[in-house]
Amino acid sequence: MLLCIDTGNTNTVFSIWDGEKSIATWRTSTETQRTADQYYVWLTTLLNFQKVEADITEVIISSTVPRVVFNLRVFASRYFNCRPLVVGKPECLLPHAPRVDVGTTVGPDRLVNTAAAFDRYGGDLVVVDFGTATTFDVVAQDGAYVGGVISPGVNTSLEALHLAAAALPHVDVTMPEKVIGTNTVACMQSGVFWGYVGLVRETCSRIKAEYTRPMTIVATGGLAPLFNQGHKLFDYFDEDLTIHGLVVIHQYNKEQGNT
């Protein structure tokens, strides 16, 4: 079985795959100090609690937090006796090489999203990922990542507003009942929600105009459904896009004899 690990700046997702389907998926907070042994105790506790039998023999990792990769490598080697594939490292092959400026390093999460979206939807895509940052990844007709846009994430923006302005509280992201707020919380929620609706719509519109080909918009990330309520910002919402990308990349490496 394959263990897919997607480490973002805020959360880490573990997903166990048996062939073409996921048999279990869990999410935990990303902590740079967590050791290989702690990962194993956490994972086996969940496996036992949910009575999941998993004979893990292969591991693939995508991480936007470099400091956690070492302990995840040790975790895979010590407890599953395998050398994990790490997306973004030279030894991990990609189905389609990115076409960006020489010397540019593309984030592994963006490479994984690109592979997944092309596998499911074909080329000429914009992948909008609502994470710690809100990213827009442009996938060419042949499946290559060819650039994109990085904006502050929704919760990141809210937290910055709260920290920078002592009188403003921390608020949850939600769709407000009306645009004009009549209290501080409602004003902040309206500003964030409608501001990001405008950001997504305008950014995608300008990408499409510059790309000069019809494009499909695919959204992923926890807040994507919230921003698609009646506004038709996206053509598709794909909840497990990143994990699917890890499966696609792992399968490609197996076909190339690289695992």
Tab-separated table of C-alpha atoms in Angstrom:
chain	number	residue	atom	x	y	z
A	1	MET	CA	0.000	0.000	0.000
A	2	LEU	CA	1.015	3.580	-0.633
A	3	LEU	CA	1.149	6.267	2.055
A	4	CYS	CA	0.779	9.790	0.638
A	5	ILE	CA	1.909	12.652	2.881
A	6	ASP	CA	1.049	16.249	1.969
A	7	THR	CA	2.636	18.762	4.339
A	8	GLY	CA	1.496	22.353	4.072
A	9	ASN	CA	2.370	25.339	6.205
A	10	THR	CA	-0.699	24.807	8.409
A	11	ASN	CA	-1.824	21.181	8.083
A	12	THR	CA	-0.409	17.798	7.096
A	13	VAL	CA	-2.548	15.145	5.414
A	14	PHE	CA	-1.800	11.403	5.538
A	15	SER	CA	-3.692	9.226	3.053
A	16	ILE	CA	-3.325	5.474	2.563
A	17	TRP	CA	-4.064	4.138	-0.923
A	18	ASP	CA	-4.809	0.576	-1.935
A	19	GLY	CA	-4.555	0.459	-5.712
A	20	GLU	CA	-6.781	3.218	-7.088
A	21	LYS	CA	-8.749	4.179	-3.967
A	22	SER	CA	-8.085	5.761	-0.601
A	23	ILE	CA	-8.829	3.554	2.384
A	24	ALA	CA	-8.132	6.172	5.067
A	25	THR	CA	-7.205	9.860	5.262
A	26	TRP	CA	-6.294	11.932	8.310
A	27	ARG	CA	-5.254	15.533	8.922
A	28	THR	CA	-2.975	16.917	11.635
A	29	SER	CA	-1.328	20.255	12.330
A	30	THR	CA	2.120	20.785	10.815
A	31	GLU	CA	4.772	20.838	13.540
A	32	THR	CA	8.436	21.114	12.625
A	33	GLN	CA	9.567	19.518	15.898
A	34	ARG	CA	7.552	16.298	15.483
A	35	THR	CA	9.861	13.280	15.347
A	36	ALA	CA	9.632	10.128	13.245
A	37	ASP	CA	8.573	8.176	16.339
A	38	GLN	CA	5.796	10.665	17.113
A	39	TYR	CA	4.468	10.386	13.572
A	40	TYR	CA	4.360	6.608	13.925
A	41	VAL	CA	2.578	6.657	17.296
A	42	TRP	CA	0.010	9.126	15.951
A	43	LEU	CA	-0.619	7.144	12.768
A	44	THR	CA	-0.825	3.698	14.390
A	45	THR	CA	-3.192	5.032	17.051
A	46	LEU	CA	-5.592	6.185	14.340
A	47	LEU	CA	-5.198	2.957	12.376
A	48	ASN	CA	-6.027	0.892	15.461
A	49	PHE	CA	-8.896	3.133	16.533
A	50	GLN	CA	-10.577	2.915	13.128
A	51	LYS	CA	-9.644	-0.769	12.718
A	52	VAL	CA	-7.832	-0.106	9.442
A	53	GLU	CA	-5.434	-2.804	8.281
A	54	ALA	CA	-2.701	-1.273	6.144
A	55	ASP	CA	0.461	-2.951	4.904
A	56	ILE	CA	2.357	0.192	3.891
A	57	THR	CA	5.305	-0.544	1.620
A	58	GLU	CA	5.713	2.756	-0.271
A	59	VAL	CA	5.689	6.434	0.732
A	60	ILE	CA	5.557	9.678	-1.246
A	61	ILE	CA	5.915	13.115	0.322
A	62	SER	CA	5.088	16.642	-0.771
A	63	SER	CA	6.158	19.347	1.660
A	64	THR	CA	6.192	23.136	1.528
A	65	VAL	CA	7.974	23.066	4.908
A	66	PRO	CA	11.543	21.833	4.313
A	67	ARG	CA	12.267	21.319	8.020
A	68	VAL	CA	9.792	18.426	8.337
A	69	VAL	CA	11.131	16.395	5.402
A	70	PHE	CA	14.051	14.844	7.283
A	71	ASN	CA	11.850	13.381	10.027
A	72	LEU	CA	9.335	12.140	7.469
A	73	ARG	CA	12.157	10.403	5.587
A	74	VAL	CA	13.284	8.742	8.823
A	75	PHE	CA	9.662	7.805	9.569
A	76	ALA	CA	9.301	6.042	6.204
A	77	SER	CA	12.682	4.303	6.437
A	78	ARG	CA	12.432	3.215	10.065
A	79	TYR	CA	8.859	1.980	10.157
A	80	PHE	CA	8.059	0.969	6.564
A	81	ASN	CA	11.527	0.003	5.375
A	82	CYS	CA	11.321	2.137	2.242
A	83	ARG	CA	13.012	5.161	0.722
A	84	PRO	CA	10.252	7.711	0.155
A	85	LEU	CA	9.825	9.744	-3.000
A	86	VAL	CA	9.956	13.469	-2.222
A	87	VAL	CA	8.324	15.732	-4.786
A	88	GLY	CA	10.640	18.497	-5.883
A	89	LYS	CA	13.818	16.484	-5.327
A	90	PRO	CA	15.844	15.449	-8.424
A	91	GLU	CA	15.210	11.755	-7.827
A	92	CYS	CA	11.417	12.236	-8.063
A	93	LEU	CA	10.396	12.306	-11.731
A	94	LEU	CA	7.466	14.411	-12.934
A	95	PRO	CA	5.069	13.439	-15.733
A	96	HIS	CA	5.632	16.893	-17.275
A	97	ALA	CA	8.540	19.198	-16.473
A	98	PRO	CA	7.587	22.788	-15.539
A	99	ARG	CA	8.400	25.547	-17.999
A	100	VAL	CA	9.488	28.530	-15.914
A	101	ASP	CA	12.425	30.936	-15.711
A	102	VAL	CA	15.833	29.291	-15.392
A	103	GLY	CA	16.779	28.865	-11.735
A	104	THR	CA	13.196	29.084	-10.495
A	105	THR	CA	12.105	26.519	-7.929
A	106	VAL	CA	8.439	25.596	-8.157
A	107	GLY	CA	6.741	24.639	-4.904
A	108	PRO	CA	6.031	20.907	-4.603
A	109	ASP	CA	2.374	21.565	-3.822
A	110	ARG	CA	2.005	23.348	-7.157
A	111	LEU	CA	3.743	20.532	-9.032
A	112	VAL	CA	1.443	17.987	-7.389
A	113	ASN	CA	-1.706	20.006	-8.123
A	114	THR	CA	-0.610	20.361	-11.743
A	115	ALA	CA	-0.123	16.609	-12.173
A	116	ALA	CA	-3.468	15.836	-10.549
A	117	ALA	CA	-5.479	18.433	-12.456
A	118	PHE	CA	-4.048	17.409	-15.827
A	119	ASP	CA	-4.779	13.758	-15.084
A	120	ARG	CA	-8.417	14.501	-14.235
A	121	TYR	CA	-9.313	17.456	-16.460
A	122	GLY	CA	-6.744	17.637	-19.262
A	123	GLY	CA	-4.751	20.760	-20.105
A	124	ASP	CA	-5.439	24.495	-20.377
A	125	LEU	CA	-6.311	24.874	-16.690
A	126	VAL	CA	-6.106	27.304	-13.820
A	127	VAL	CA	-5.851	25.518	-10.465
A	128	VAL	CA	-6.885	27.744	-7.553
A	129	ASP	CA	-5.694	26.387	-4.208
A	130	PHE	CA	-7.033	28.006	-1.023
A	131	GLY	CA	-4.290	27.289	1.498
A	132	THR	CA	-2.034	29.386	3.717
A	133	ALA	CA	-1.454	31.228	0.436
A	134	THR	CA	-4.048	31.404	-2.322
A	135	THR	CA	-2.266	30.175	-5.437
A	136	PHE	CA	-3.253	30.143	-9.093
A	137	ASP	CA	-1.396	27.527	-11.157
A	138	VAL	CA	-1.544	27.590	-14.949
A	139	VAL	CA	-1.407	24.155	-16.588
A	140	ALA	CA	-0.604	24.102	-20.312
A	141	GLN	CA	-2.293	21.966	-22.941
A	142	ASP	CA	0.445	19.325	-22.613
A	143	GLY	CA	0.251	19.172	-18.794
A	144	ALA	CA	3.250	21.354	-17.932
A	145	TYR	CA	3.150	23.940	-15.169
A	146	VAL	CA	3.879	27.247	-16.905
A	147	GLY	CA	3.528	29.804	-14.134
A	148	GLY	CA	0.912	31.351	-11.917
A	149	VAL	CA	0.026	33.801	-9.176
A	150	ILE	CA	0.559	33.784	-5.400
A	151	SER	CA	-1.711	35.819	-3.100
A	152	PRO	CA	-2.042	35.882	0.700
A	153	GLY	CA	-4.361	33.176	1.990
A	154	VAL	CA	-7.756	34.074	3.380
A	155	ASN	CA	-6.968	33.152	6.991
A	156	THR	CA	-3.507	34.666	6.653
A	157	SER	CA	-5.074	37.985	5.641
A	158	LEU	CA	-7.547	37.860	8.532
A	159	GLU	CA	-4.803	37.079	11.022
A	160	ALA	CA	-2.627	39.924	9.705
A	161	LEU	CA	-5.566	42.331	10.004
A	162	HIS	CA	-6.222	41.230	13.561
A	163	LEU	CA	-2.562	41.547	14.573
A	164	ALA	CA	-1.986	44.895	12.871
A	165	ALA	CA	-5.104	46.625	14.167
A	166	ALA	CA	-5.526	46.277	17.937
A	167	ALA	CA	-9.244	47.154	17.854
A	168	LEU	CA	-10.155	44.529	15.251
A	169	PRO	CA	-11.074	41.041	16.521
A	170	HIS	CA	-10.236	37.686	14.994
A	171	VAL	CA	-13.231	36.522	12.928
A	172	ASP	CA	-14.200	33.362	11.073
A	173	VAL	CA	-14.555	33.360	7.301
A	174	THR	CA	-18.184	33.134	6.201
A	175	MET	CA	-20.466	34.457	3.501
A	176	PRO	CA	-22.117	37.599	4.930
A	177	GLU	CA	-25.855	38.161	4.618
A	178	LYS	CA	-25.235	41.548	3.019
A	179	VAL	CA	-22.319	43.582	1.755
A	180	ILE	CA	-22.742	46.591	4.052
A	181	GLY	CA	-21.865	45.467	7.567
A	182	THR	CA	-23.508	47.140	10.564
A	183	ASN	CA	-20.951	45.951	13.135
A	184	THR	CA	-17.202	45.361	13.166
A	185	VAL	CA	-17.327	41.610	12.660
A	186	ALA	CA	-19.812	41.871	9.783
A	187	CYS	CA	-17.697	44.585	8.140
A	188	MET	CA	-14.574	42.419	8.333
A	189	GLN	CA	-16.350	39.316	7.061
A	190	SER	CA	-17.794	41.249	4.143
A	191	GLY	CA	-14.444	42.770	3.272
A	192	VAL	CA	-12.651	39.428	3.293
A	193	PHE	CA	-15.355	37.412	1.555
A	194	TRP	CA	-16.212	39.839	-1.238
A	195	GLY	CA	-12.607	40.935	-1.531
A	196	TYR	CA	-11.530	37.354	-2.262
A	197	VAL	CA	-14.433	36.758	-4.621
A	198	GLY	CA	-13.176	39.770	-6.553
A	199	LEU	CA	-9.556	38.648	-6.321
A	200	VAL	CA	-10.320	35.188	-7.704
A	201	ARG	CA	-12.630	36.436	-10.442
A	202	GLU	CA	-10.296	39.199	-11.641
A	203	THR	CA	-7.127	37.096	-11.438
A	204	CYS	CA	-8.681	34.227	-13.397
A	205	SER	CA	-10.105	36.669	-15.924
A	206	ARG	CA	-6.699	38.256	-16.534
A	207	ILE	CA	-4.987	34.863	-16.752
A	208	LYS	CA	-7.503	33.780	-19.391
A	209	ALA	CA	-7.005	37.003	-21.368
A	210	GLU	CA	-3.222	36.617	-21.325
A	211	TYR	CA	-3.291	32.886	-22.091
A	212	THR	CA	-5.518	33.421	-25.172
A	213	ARG	CA	-7.028	29.917	-25.057
A	214	PRO	CA	-10.233	28.653	-23.416
A	215	MET	CA	-9.402	27.564	-19.882
A	216	THR	CA	-11.033	25.472	-17.171
A	217	ILE	CA	-10.910	26.685	-13.553
A	218	VAL	CA	-10.384	23.995	-10.915
A	219	ALA	CA	-10.498	24.854	-7.208
A	220	THR	CA	-9.160	22.935	-4.243
A	221	GLY	CA	-8.527	23.654	-0.582
A	222	GLY	CA	-10.861	23.843	2.380
A	223	LEU	CA	-12.372	27.258	1.655
A	224	ALA	CA	-13.043	26.711	-2.047
A	225	PRO	CA	-16.711	25.667	-1.594
A	226	LEU	CA	-17.382	28.775	0.501
A	227	PHE	CA	-16.241	31.068	-2.303
A	228	ASN	CA	-18.232	29.231	-4.931
A	229	GLN	CA	-21.641	29.817	-3.374
A	230	GLY	CA	-23.703	31.085	-6.245
A	231	HIS	CA	-20.880	33.018	-7.886
A	232	LYS	CA	-19.655	30.442	-10.402
A	233	LEU	CA	-16.010	31.258	-9.840
A	234	PHE	CA	-14.881	27.709	-10.677
A	235	ASP	CA	-15.804	25.004	-13.131
A	236	TYR	CA	-14.874	22.232	-10.680
A	237	PHE	CA	-14.168	21.832	-6.987
A	238	ASP	CA	-11.815	18.918	-6.266
A	239	GLU	CA	-11.399	18.176	-2.580
A	240	ASP	CA	-8.645	15.553	-2.826
A	241	LEU	CA	-6.744	17.045	-5.755
A	242	THR	CA	-3.354	17.247	-4.026
A	243	ILE	CA	-3.449	13.693	-2.705
A	244	HIS	CA	-4.501	12.452	-6.139
A	245	GLY	CA	-1.472	14.253	-7.583
A	246	LEU	CA	0.821	12.347	-5.241
A	247	VAL	CA	-0.709	9.081	-6.442
A	248	VAL	CA	-0.244	10.141	-10.087
A	249	ILE	CA	3.406	11.099	-9.572
A	250	HIS	CA	4.140	7.913	-7.645
A	251	GLN	CA	2.567	5.793	-10.379
A	252	TYR	CA	4.600	7.631	-13.023
A	253	ASN	CA	7.811	6.904	-11.144
A	254	LYS	CA	6.868	3.209	-10.868
A	255	GLU	CA	6.253	3.059	-14.613
A	256	GLN	CA	9.692	4.597	-15.178
A	257	GLY	CA	11.300	2.054	-12.858
A	258	ASN	CA	12.181	4.763	-10.365
A	259	THR	CA	10.784	3.222	-7.154
